[in-house]
Amino acid sequence: MVTSLPCDVLGEIFAHYALSEDLFHPLETLLLVSRFWHEAALIYGEIWATFNIEIGNYKSIHIWRTRVGRRLARVGPTRLLDITIRNVYSVPNHPSASDFLNGNRMNQKEPISNLSHNIYQVRHFMLDFLQDLNGRDGSLTWRWRSLHLYFGDHPWNYDRGSSSEVTRFSWKVLSYPTPALESLTLEYIETNGNDRRRRHPLLPFSPNLRTCTLSEYSFSFYPDISAAREVTIIHPRHLQNTTNRPRFKLGMAVEKLVLGLPFNGEWTLPQTLPQLRSIEVGKGGPQCNLEDLKAPHLTQATLRIQNAFFLPNTLLKVSFLSAVTHLTILDEASTLILPAPRLSISRILSAILSLVHLRTNEAALRGVLALVKDSRSPQTNPDGTFGDVDLSTCPFQLRRLRVSCVEFEGDAEISSDMDSWVAVFRILRASTLYTQNPDIAKMIEGLTSLS
């Protein structure tokens, strides 16, 4: 009769439990099961090396104030640390959210003064926890393997007269070398333009960094991302006293780049990214010097259409897509229901002579197939003069193209030798994209009924 589980099995159980822990079901619960589990959990130090700190209300702050120090003591002196600190004050239905989003006060609107005070408290303790995880004079930062900081989408308040409630981002907590750091996320960090304490370098040494995400971030000071292979930059901002937009300090190792740039001017990328293989563009489109970018290995691109200005901005710099073989178009704003955006897509596609695979979401697929129908249908082009879409701008001119949908299985093959919409429709009907997906089949039949 088995009276206890082997330690390796317990380790698997502990690791699985750690993945789903929350404020009220923490790892510390394992210590209460039995003496054997208590001893095994303390020996299995890996589970204590992950700090998934989510704070919003005072109760969550109080619990984590006592929990951080105890976990650091249990993890041992050499094990690498994975750190996530998240402000969940305004996350509805989160157990650590504001009392105005949970409980008896959820139908009341929180006063501005109350919101400002509580956001200050949350961020203050976030920086306190980060300081604890620094160790004395940065003695723990060499063990950081991942660091993800989410400060929450609220204004940062600075000195206003004698007010003592000042949320000032402390650069010192991120000023030490992090040689083991592999993954970094900094979200919604805003600094005071007159804050002279920013003389501290920001994460100045991260030679093993692999992935980096900078979102809603003031780009006056950069972490060391020179070794990063995957870089995501979403809605960067700059301090108002910055006269020129800073250059994104990407390293030569970047293989995947995700950009979500705002409309407020051009940003600057390095002119050469020799290892870049994949790029994704969203928000305001390519608001940077992509047309001058030298990336000989770039073969994959994603266009995330999120507003009406995206396609015109992309069309102006379409040359950066010239060597792409695999393109994904995600119409998240339903713009391709209109003829003008479809014409822009046609011109973009016709400029990519190397294209072999087009992936779309359902909305974009409808727009692309409508474009093909308009360029092939005698009803819309009775004389073969294709109106807004002529043969020279037909999106699949002189090549065969595999078309698939990101939400569904299967694909279809469309090519320029399909000289009528009837021929295109026959191929679509026989494709796995049609036969395996009733929704797509209904959409294609609907396009045909409009002929």
Coordinates of N, CA and C in Angstrom, one line a residue, residues 300-388:
Q300 N 8.4 37.2 -43.7 CA 7.1 37.1 -43.1 C 6.6 38.5 -42.6
A301 N 5.4 38.9 -42.9 CA 4.8 40.2 -42.4 C 3.4 40.0 -42.0
T302 N 3.0 40.8 -41.1 CA 1.6 40.9 -40.6 C 1.1 42.3 -40.7
L303 N 0.0 42.6 -41.3 CA -0.6 43.9 -41.4 C -1.8 43.9 -40.5
R304 N -1.8 44.6 -39.4 CA -3.0 44.6 -38.5 C -3.7 45.9 -38.7
I305 N -4.8 45.8 -39.5 CA -5.6 47.0 -39.8 C -6.5 47.4 -38.7
Q306 N -6.1 48.5 -38.0 CA -6.9 48.9 -36.8 C -7.6 50.2 -36.9
N307 N -7.4 50.9 -38.1 CA -8.1 52.1 -38.3 C -8.1 52.4 -39.8
A308 N -8.9 53.5 -40.2 CA -9.0 53.8 -41.6 C -7.7 54.4 -42.2
F309 N -6.8 54.8 -41.4 CA -5.6 55.5 -42.0 C -4.5 54.5 -42.2
F310 N -4.7 53.2 -41.7 CA -3.6 52.3 -41.8 C -3.1 51.9 -43.2
L311 N -4.1 51.6 -44.1 CA -3.8 51.2 -45.4 C -3.1 52.3 -46.3
P312 N -3.7 53.6 -46.2 CA -3.0 54.6 -47.0 C -1.5 54.8 -46.5
N313 N -1.3 54.8 -45.2 CA 0.1 54.9 -44.7 C 1.0 53.8 -45.1
T314 N 0.4 52.6 -45.1 CA 1.2 51.4 -45.5 C 1.5 51.5 -47.0
L315 N 0.5 51.9 -47.8 CA 0.7 52.0 -49.3 C 1.9 52.9 -49.6
L316 N 2.1 54.0 -48.8 CA 3.2 54.9 -49.1 C 4.5 54.3 -48.9
K317 N 4.6 53.2 -48.1 CA 5.9 52.6 -47.8 C 5.9 51.1 -48.1
V318 N 5.1 50.7 -49.2 CA 4.9 49.3 -49.4 C 6.2 48.6 -49.9
S319 N 7.2 49.3 -50.2 CA 8.4 48.7 -50.7 C 9.1 47.8 -49.7
F320 N 8.8 48.0 -48.4 CA 9.4 47.2 -47.4 C 8.8 45.7 -47.4
L321 N 7.7 45.6 -48.1 CA 7.1 44.2 -48.2 C 7.5 43.5 -49.5
S322 N 8.4 44.1 -50.3 CA 8.7 43.6 -51.7 C 9.2 42.1 -51.7
A323 N 9.9 41.7 -50.7 CA 10.5 40.4 -50.7 C 9.7 39.4 -49.8
V324 N 8.6 39.8 -49.3 CA 7.8 38.9 -48.4 C 7.2 37.8 -49.1
T325 N 7.3 36.6 -48.6 CA 6.6 35.4 -49.2 C 5.4 35.0 -48.4
H326 N 5.3 35.3 -47.1 CA 4.1 34.9 -46.3 C 3.6 36.2 -45.7
L327 N 2.3 36.5 -46.0 CA 1.7 37.8 -45.5 C 0.4 37.4 -44.8
T328 N 0.2 38.1 -43.6 CA -1.0 38.0 -42.9 C -1.7 39.3 -42.9
I329 N -3.0 39.4 -43.2 CA -3.7 40.6 -43.2 C -4.9 40.4 -42.2
L330 N -4.9 41.2 -41.1 CA -6.0 41.1 -40.1 C -6.8 42.4 -40.1
D331 N -8.0 42.4 -40.6 CA -8.8 43.5 -40.7 C -9.6 43.6 -39.4
E332 N -9.1 44.4 -38.4 CA -9.7 44.5 -37.1 C -10.7 45.6 -37.0
A333 N -10.7 46.4 -38.1 CA -11.6 47.6 -38.1 C -12.7 47.5 -39.1
S334 N -12.8 46.3 -39.8 CA -13.8 46.1 -40.8 C -13.8 47.2 -41.9
T335 N -12.6 47.5 -42.3 CA -12.4 48.6 -43.4 C -12.6 48.1 -44.8
L336 N -12.4 46.8 -45.0 CA -12.4 46.2 -46.3 C -13.8 46.0 -46.9
I337 N -14.8 46.4 -46.1 CA -16.2 46.4 -46.7 C -16.3 47.5 -47.7
L338 N -15.4 48.5 -47.7 CA -15.5 49.6 -48.6 C -14.6 49.5 -49.8
P339 N -14.9 50.0 -51.0 CA -14.1 49.8 -52.2 C -12.7 50.5 -52.1
A340 N -12.6 51.7 -51.5 CA -11.3 52.3 -51.5 C -10.2 51.5 -50.7
P341 N -10.5 51.0 -49.5 CA -9.5 50.2 -48.8 C -9.2 48.9 -49.6
R342 N -10.2 48.3 -50.3 CA -9.9 47.1 -51.1 C -9.0 47.5 -52.2
L343 N -9.1 48.6 -52.8 CA -8.2 49.1 -53.8 C -6.8 49.2 -53.2
S344 N -6.6 49.7 -52.0 CA -5.3 49.8 -51.4 C -4.7 48.4 -51.2
I345 N -5.5 47.5 -50.7 CA -5.0 46.1 -50.5 C -4.6 45.5 -51.8
S346 N -5.4 45.8 -52.9 CA -5.0 45.3 -54.2 C -3.6 45.8 -54.6
R347 N -3.4 47.1 -54.4 CA -2.1 47.6 -54.8 C -1.0 47.1 -53.9
I348 N -1.2 46.9 -52.7 CA -0.2 46.3 -51.8 C 0.1 44.9 -52.2
L349 N -0.9 44.1 -52.5 CA -0.6 42.7 -52.9 C 0.1 42.7 -54.2
S350 N -0.3 43.5 -55.2 CA 0.3 43.5 -56.5 C 1.8 43.9 -56.4
A351 N 2.2 44.6 -55.3 CA 3.6 45.0 -55.2 C 4.5 43.9 -54.6
I352 N 3.9 42.8 -54.2 CA 4.6 41.7 -53.5 C 4.7 40.6 -54.5
L353 N 5.7 40.6 -55.4 CA 5.8 39.6 -56.4 C 6.2 38.3 -55.9
S354 N 6.8 38.2 -54.7 CA 7.3 37.0 -54.2 C 6.3 36.2 -53.3
L355 N 5.1 36.8 -53.2 CA 4.1 36.2 -52.3 C 3.6 34.8 -52.7
V356 N 3.6 33.9 -51.7 CA 3.2 32.5 -52.0 C 2.0 32.1 -51.0
H357 N 1.9 32.8 -49.9 CA 0.8 32.4 -48.9 C 0.3 33.7 -48.3
L358 N -1.0 33.8 -48.4 CA -1.8 34.9 -47.8 C -2.7 34.4 -46.7
R359 N -2.5 34.8 -45.5 CA -3.4 34.5 -44.4 C -4.2 35.7 -44.0
T360 N -5.4 35.5 -43.6 CA -6.3 36.6 -43.2 C -7.2 36.2 -42.1
N361 N -7.8 37.2 -41.5 CA -9.0 36.8 -40.6 C -10.2 36.8 -41.5
E362 N -11.3 36.5 -40.9 CA -12.5 36.4 -41.7 C -12.9 37.7 -42.4
A363 N -12.8 38.8 -41.7 CA -13.2 40.1 -42.3 C -12.3 40.4 -43.5
A364 N -11.0 40.2 -43.4 CA -10.1 40.4 -44.5 C -10.3 39.5 -45.6
L365 N -10.6 38.2 -45.3 CA -10.8 37.2 -46.4 C -12.0 37.7 -47.2
R366 N -13.1 38.1 -46.6 CA -14.3 38.6 -47.4 C -13.9 39.8 -48.3
G367 N -13.0 40.7 -47.8 CA -12.6 41.8 -48.6 C -11.7 41.4 -49.8
V368 N -10.8 40.5 -49.5 CA -9.9 40.0 -50.6 C -10.7 39.2 -51.7
L369 N -11.6 38.4 -51.3 CA -12.4 37.6 -52.2 C -13.3 38.5 -53.0
A370 N -13.9 39.5 -52.4 CA -14.7 40.5 -53.1 C -13.9 41.2 -54.1
L371 N -12.6 41.5 -53.8 CA -11.7 42.1 -54.7 C -11.4 41.2 -55.9
V372 N -11.2 40.0 -55.7 CA -11.0 39.0 -56.8 C -12.2 38.9 -57.6
K373 N -13.4 38.9 -57.0 CA -14.7 38.8 -57.8 C -14.8 40.0 -58.6
D374 N -14.6 41.2 -58.1 CA -14.7 42.4 -58.9 C -13.8 42.5 -60.1
S375 N -12.6 41.9 -59.9 CA -11.6 41.9 -61.0 C -11.8 40.9 -62.0
R376 N -12.7 39.9 -61.7 CA -13.0 38.8 -62.7 C -14.4 38.7 -63.2
S377 N -15.3 39.4 -62.6 CA -16.7 39.3 -62.9 C -17.1 40.1 -64.1
P378 N -17.7 39.5 -65.1 CA -18.2 40.3 -66.2 C -19.3 41.3 -65.9
Q379 N -20.0 41.0 -64.8 CA -21.1 41.9 -64.4 C -20.5 43.3 -63.9
T380 N -19.3 43.2 -63.2 CA -18.7 44.5 -62.8 C -17.7 45.0 -63.8
N381 N -17.3 44.1 -64.7 CA -16.3 44.5 -65.7 C -16.7 43.9 -67.1
P382 N -17.7 44.4 -67.7 CA -18.3 43.8 -68.9 C -17.3 43.9 -70.1
D383 N -16.5 44.9 -70.2 CA -15.6 45.0 -71.3 C -14.1 44.6 -71.0
G384 N -13.9 44.0 -69.8 CA -12.6 43.6 -69.5 C -11.8 44.8 -69.0
T385 N -12.3 46.0 -69.0 CA -11.7 47.2 -68.4 C -12.2 47.2 -66.9
F386 N -11.3 46.9 -66.0 CA -11.8 46.5 -64.7 C -12.1 47.6 -63.7
G387 N -12.4 48.8 -64.3 CA -12.9 49.9 -63.4 C -11.8 50.2 -62.4
D388 N -12.2 50.3 -61.2 CA -11.2 50.6 -60.1 C -10.1 49.6 -60.0

